[in-house]
Amino acid sequence: MDLSVRDKFETYPENISILLNNLRDLIFSVAEQNGISDITETLKWGEPSYTSKIGSTIRFDWKVKYPDQYCMYFNCKTSLIETFKEVYGDTFSYEGNRAVIFNTGQILPLIELSHCISMSLRYKKIKHLDLLGA
């Protein structure tokens, strides 16, 4: 784990750190399943951030202001969130064209979320496809 990301994880409450580590693990698992080995982990805007050379950045975070939720952020200049809404509709809660919002007590829809992560990690290769090839 990148040291700055590790330090960031240490600032979260324990239950949030567990949830965010699960997202981190899912990102790396999806990358591996897609043959993407060049994931870069760093902090962007003070948030854990993940990208591949063929993809678009994924970030996630938890804010004290909203203690019962955490978010996964996608580049708002892409068609990712628009595609997620079209393909998965009400499966997720969204914040505009930049984030998927999770409640701390919810069970994540892992199949759907894995597909969204996959689309982001491969975005530069699939952005020309209708619905990103979904």
PDB file of C-alpha atoms in Angstrom:
ATOM      1  CA  MET A   1       0.000   0.000   0.000  1.00  0.00           C
ATOM      2  CA  ASP A   2       1.212   3.485  -0.863  1.00  0.00           C
ATOM      3  CA  LEU A   3       2.419   5.129   2.370  1.00  0.00           C
ATOM      4  CA  SER A   4       0.306   8.264   1.927  1.00  0.00           C
ATOM      5  CA  VAL A   5      -2.761   6.082   1.347  1.00  0.00           C
ATOM      6  CA  ARG A   6      -1.907   3.975   4.396  1.00  0.00           C
ATOM      7  CA  ASP A   7      -1.631   7.138   6.479  1.00  0.00           C
ATOM      8  CA  LYS A   8      -4.997   8.318   5.138  1.00  0.00           C
ATOM      9  CA  PHE A   9      -6.641   5.017   6.080  1.00  0.00           C
ATOM     10  CA  GLU A  10      -5.372   5.490   9.628  1.00  0.00           C
ATOM     11  CA  THR A  11      -7.431   8.712   9.901  1.00  0.00           C
ATOM     12  CA  TYR A  12     -10.734   6.922   9.281  1.00  0.00           C
ATOM     13  CA  PRO A  13     -12.847   5.375  12.047  1.00  0.00           C
ATOM     14  CA  GLU A  14     -12.202   1.626  12.187  1.00  0.00           C
ATOM     15  CA  ASN A  15     -15.537   0.627  10.645  1.00  0.00           C
ATOM     16  CA  ILE A  16     -15.014   3.056   7.742  1.00  0.00           C
ATOM     17  CA  SER A  17     -11.437   1.918   7.219  1.00  0.00           C
ATOM     18  CA  ILE A  18     -12.728  -1.647   6.812  1.00  0.00           C
ATOM     19  CA  LEU A  19     -15.347  -0.562   4.251  1.00  0.00           C
ATOM     20  CA  LEU A  20     -12.835   1.477   2.260  1.00  0.00           C
ATOM     21  CA  ASN A  21     -10.244  -1.311   2.381  1.00  0.00           C
ATOM     22  CA  ASN A  22     -12.930  -3.555   0.879  1.00  0.00           C
ATOM     23  CA  LEU A  23     -13.308  -1.078  -2.009  1.00  0.00           C
ATOM     24  CA  ARG A  24      -9.536  -0.983  -2.420  1.00  0.00           C
ATOM     25  CA  ASP A  25      -9.361  -4.780  -2.525  1.00  0.00           C
ATOM     26  CA  LEU A  26     -12.203  -4.868  -5.053  1.00  0.00           C
ATOM     27  CA  ILE A  27     -10.407  -2.417  -7.348  1.00  0.00           C
ATOM     28  CA  PHE A  28      -7.243  -4.529  -7.327  1.00  0.00           C
ATOM     29  CA  SER A  29      -9.248  -7.734  -7.802  1.00  0.00           C
ATOM     30  CA  VAL A  30     -11.136  -6.306 -10.790  1.00  0.00           C
ATOM     31  CA  ALA A  31      -7.860  -5.044 -12.261  1.00  0.00           C
ATOM     32  CA  GLU A  32      -6.332  -8.507 -11.939  1.00  0.00           C
ATOM     33  CA  GLN A  33      -9.402 -10.158 -13.516  1.00  0.00           C
ATOM     34  CA  ASN A  34      -9.055  -7.757 -16.463  1.00  0.00           C
ATOM     35  CA  GLY A  35      -5.318  -8.347 -16.880  1.00  0.00           C
ATOM     36  CA  ILE A  36      -4.482  -4.817 -15.726  1.00  0.00           C
ATOM     37  CA  SER A  37      -1.254  -4.895 -13.766  1.00  0.00           C
ATOM     38  CA  ASP A  38      -0.278  -1.224 -13.814  1.00  0.00           C
ATOM     39  CA  ILE A  39      -2.608   0.161 -11.133  1.00  0.00           C
ATOM     40  CA  THR A  40      -1.217   3.310  -9.556  1.00  0.00           C
ATOM     41  CA  GLU A  41      -2.290   4.013  -5.981  1.00  0.00           C
ATOM     42  CA  THR A  42      -1.846   7.499  -4.569  1.00  0.00           C
ATOM     43  CA  LEU A  43      -3.709  10.345  -2.897  1.00  0.00           C
ATOM     44  CA  LYS A  44      -5.513  12.834  -5.130  1.00  0.00           C
ATOM     45  CA  TRP A  45      -7.304  15.713  -3.430  1.00  0.00           C
ATOM     46  CA  GLY A  46      -6.515  13.942  -0.169  1.00  0.00           C
ATOM     47  CA  GLU A  47      -8.453  10.824  -1.198  1.00  0.00           C
ATOM     48  CA  PRO A  48      -7.253   7.301  -2.045  1.00  0.00           C
ATOM     49  CA  SER A  49      -6.974   7.205  -5.832  1.00  0.00           C
ATOM     50  CA  TYR A  50      -6.476   4.391  -8.346  1.00  0.00           C
ATOM     51  CA  THR A  51      -5.790   4.510 -12.055  1.00  0.00           C
ATOM     52  CA  SER A  52      -4.411   2.433 -14.889  1.00  0.00           C
ATOM     53  CA  LYS A  53      -2.729   3.579 -18.098  1.00  0.00           C
ATOM     54  CA  ILE A  54      -5.794   2.534 -20.099  1.00  0.00           C
ATOM     55  CA  GLY A  55      -8.345   3.843 -17.622  1.00  0.00           C
ATOM     56  CA  SER A  56      -9.863   6.738 -15.782  1.00  0.00           C
ATOM     57  CA  THR A  57      -9.140   7.546 -12.150  1.00  0.00           C
ATOM     58  CA  ILE A  58     -11.266   6.074  -9.377  1.00  0.00           C
ATOM     59  CA  ARG A  59     -11.223   7.723  -5.947  1.00  0.00           C
ATOM     60  CA  PHE A  60     -13.127   6.998  -2.769  1.00  0.00           C
ATOM     61  CA  ASP A  61     -13.566   8.685   0.569  1.00  0.00           C
ATOM     62  CA  TRP A  62     -15.628   9.179   3.704  1.00  0.00           C
ATOM     63  CA  LYS A  63     -16.456  12.593   5.135  1.00  0.00           C
ATOM     64  CA  VAL A  64     -17.152  13.446   8.773  1.00  0.00           C
ATOM     65  CA  LYS A  65     -19.999  15.674   7.556  1.00  0.00           C
ATOM     66  CA  TYR A  66     -21.833  12.559   6.248  1.00  0.00           C
ATOM     67  CA  PRO A  67     -20.885   9.859   8.779  1.00  0.00           C
ATOM     68  CA  ASP A  68     -23.293   7.209   7.458  1.00  0.00           C
ATOM     69  CA  GLN A  69     -22.089   7.212   3.856  1.00  0.00           C
ATOM     70  CA  TYR A  70     -18.982   6.903   1.744  1.00  0.00           C
ATOM     71  CA  CYS A  71     -18.481   7.548  -1.939  1.00  0.00           C
ATOM     72  CA  MET A  72     -16.635   6.258  -4.953  1.00  0.00           C
ATOM     73  CA  TYR A  73     -15.739   9.061  -7.342  1.00  0.00           C
ATOM     74  CA  PHE A  74     -15.288   8.901 -11.098  1.00  0.00           C
ATOM     75  CA  ASN A  75     -14.049  11.538 -13.536  1.00  0.00           C
ATOM     76  CA  CYS A  76     -17.013  13.846 -14.196  1.00  0.00           C
ATOM     77  CA  LYS A  77     -15.727  14.554 -17.723  1.00  0.00           C
ATOM     78  CA  THR A  78     -16.305  10.941 -18.750  1.00  0.00           C
ATOM     79  CA  SER A  79     -19.515   9.102 -19.575  1.00  0.00           C
ATOM     80  CA  LEU A  80     -18.983   6.630 -16.728  1.00  0.00           C
ATOM     81  CA  ILE A  81     -21.715   7.714 -14.298  1.00  0.00           C
ATOM     82  CA  GLU A  82     -24.132   8.312 -17.173  1.00  0.00           C
ATOM     83  CA  THR A  83     -23.468   4.748 -18.328  1.00  0.00           C
ATOM     84  CA  PHE A  84     -23.843   3.333 -14.806  1.00  0.00           C
ATOM     85  CA  LYS A  85     -27.234   5.054 -14.526  1.00  0.00           C
ATOM     86  CA  GLU A  86     -28.324   3.680 -17.901  1.00  0.00           C
ATOM     87  CA  VAL A  87     -27.139   0.135 -17.236  1.00  0.00           C
ATOM     88  CA  TYR A  88     -27.829  -0.193 -13.488  1.00  0.00           C
ATOM     89  CA  GLY A  89     -30.468   2.453 -12.765  1.00  0.00           C
ATOM     90  CA  ASP A  90     -31.552   2.376  -9.129  1.00  0.00           C
ATOM     91  CA  THR A  91     -28.955  -0.212  -8.127  1.00  0.00           C
ATOM     92  CA  PHE A  92     -26.803   2.704  -6.973  1.00  0.00           C
ATOM     93  CA  SER A  93     -27.349   6.147  -5.493  1.00  0.00           C
ATOM     94  CA  TYR A  94     -25.522   8.854  -7.412  1.00  0.00           C
ATOM     95  CA  GLU A  95     -24.157  12.314  -6.796  1.00  0.00           C
ATOM     96  CA  GLY A  96     -24.460  14.116 -10.117  1.00  0.00           C
ATOM     97  CA  ASN A  97     -22.069  12.804 -12.747  1.00  0.00           C
ATOM     98  CA  ARG A  98     -19.175  12.162 -10.399  1.00  0.00           C
ATOM     99  CA  ALA A  99     -19.992   9.727  -7.593  1.00  0.00           C
ATOM    100  CA  VAL A 100     -21.706   6.568  -6.457  1.00  0.00           C
ATOM    101  CA  ILE A 101     -22.859   6.850  -2.852  1.00  0.00           C
ATOM    102  CA  PHE A 102     -22.960   3.943  -0.403  1.00  0.00           C
ATOM    103  CA  ASN A 103     -24.529   3.768   3.037  1.00  0.00           C
ATOM    104  CA  THR A 104     -22.281   2.315   5.710  1.00  0.00           C
ATOM    105  CA  GLY A 105     -24.837  -0.391   6.555  1.00  0.00           C
ATOM    106  CA  GLN A 106     -25.631  -1.551   3.052  1.00  0.00           C
ATOM    107  CA  ILE A 107     -24.503  -4.724   1.335  1.00  0.00           C
ATOM    108  CA  LEU A 108     -22.688  -3.698  -1.824  1.00  0.00           C
ATOM    109  CA  PRO A 109     -23.919  -5.034  -5.169  1.00  0.00           C
ATOM    110  CA  LEU A 110     -20.515  -6.534  -5.935  1.00  0.00           C
ATOM    111  CA  ILE A 111     -21.213  -7.842  -9.437  1.00  0.00           C
ATOM    112  CA  GLU A 112     -22.552  -4.503 -10.630  1.00  0.00           C
ATOM    113  CA  LEU A 113     -19.900  -2.470  -8.797  1.00  0.00           C
ATOM    114  CA  SER A 114     -17.149  -4.699 -10.190  1.00  0.00           C
ATOM    115  CA  HIS A 115     -18.456  -4.036 -13.690  1.00  0.00           C
ATOM    116  CA  CYS A 116     -18.437  -0.265 -13.042  1.00  0.00           C
ATOM    117  CA  ILE A 117     -14.874  -0.433 -11.740  1.00  0.00           C
ATOM    118  CA  SER A 118     -13.874  -2.486 -14.774  1.00  0.00           C
ATOM    119  CA  MET A 119     -15.338   0.121 -17.127  1.00  0.00           C
ATOM    120  CA  SER A 120     -13.396   2.859 -15.372  1.00  0.00           C
ATOM    121  CA  LEU A 121     -10.104   0.946 -15.324  1.00  0.00           C
ATOM    122  CA  ARG A 122     -10.461   0.303 -19.095  1.00  0.00           C
ATOM    123  CA  TYR A 123     -12.125   3.611 -20.029  1.00  0.00           C
ATOM    124  CA  LYS A 124      -9.597   4.825 -22.619  1.00  0.00           C
ATOM    125  CA  LYS A 125     -10.003   1.554 -24.524  1.00  0.00           C
ATOM    126  CA  ILE A 126     -13.820   1.431 -24.413  1.00  0.00           C
ATOM    127  CA  LYS A 127     -14.975   5.083 -24.392  1.00  0.00           C
ATOM    128  CA  HIS A 128     -15.913   4.927 -28.076  1.00  0.00           C
ATOM    129  CA  LEU A 129     -18.326   1.995 -27.544  1.00  0.00           C
ATOM    130  CA  ASP A 130     -22.065   2.441 -26.962  1.00  0.00           C
ATOM    131  CA  LEU A 131     -22.682   2.161 -23.213  1.00  0.00           C
ATOM    132  CA  LEU A 132     -18.934   1.529 -22.899  1.00  0.00           C
ATOM    133  CA  GLY A 133     -19.499  -1.948 -24.263  1.00  0.00           C
ATOM    134  CA  ALA A 134     -21.825  -2.867 -21.409  1.00  0.00           C
TER     135      ALA A 134
END
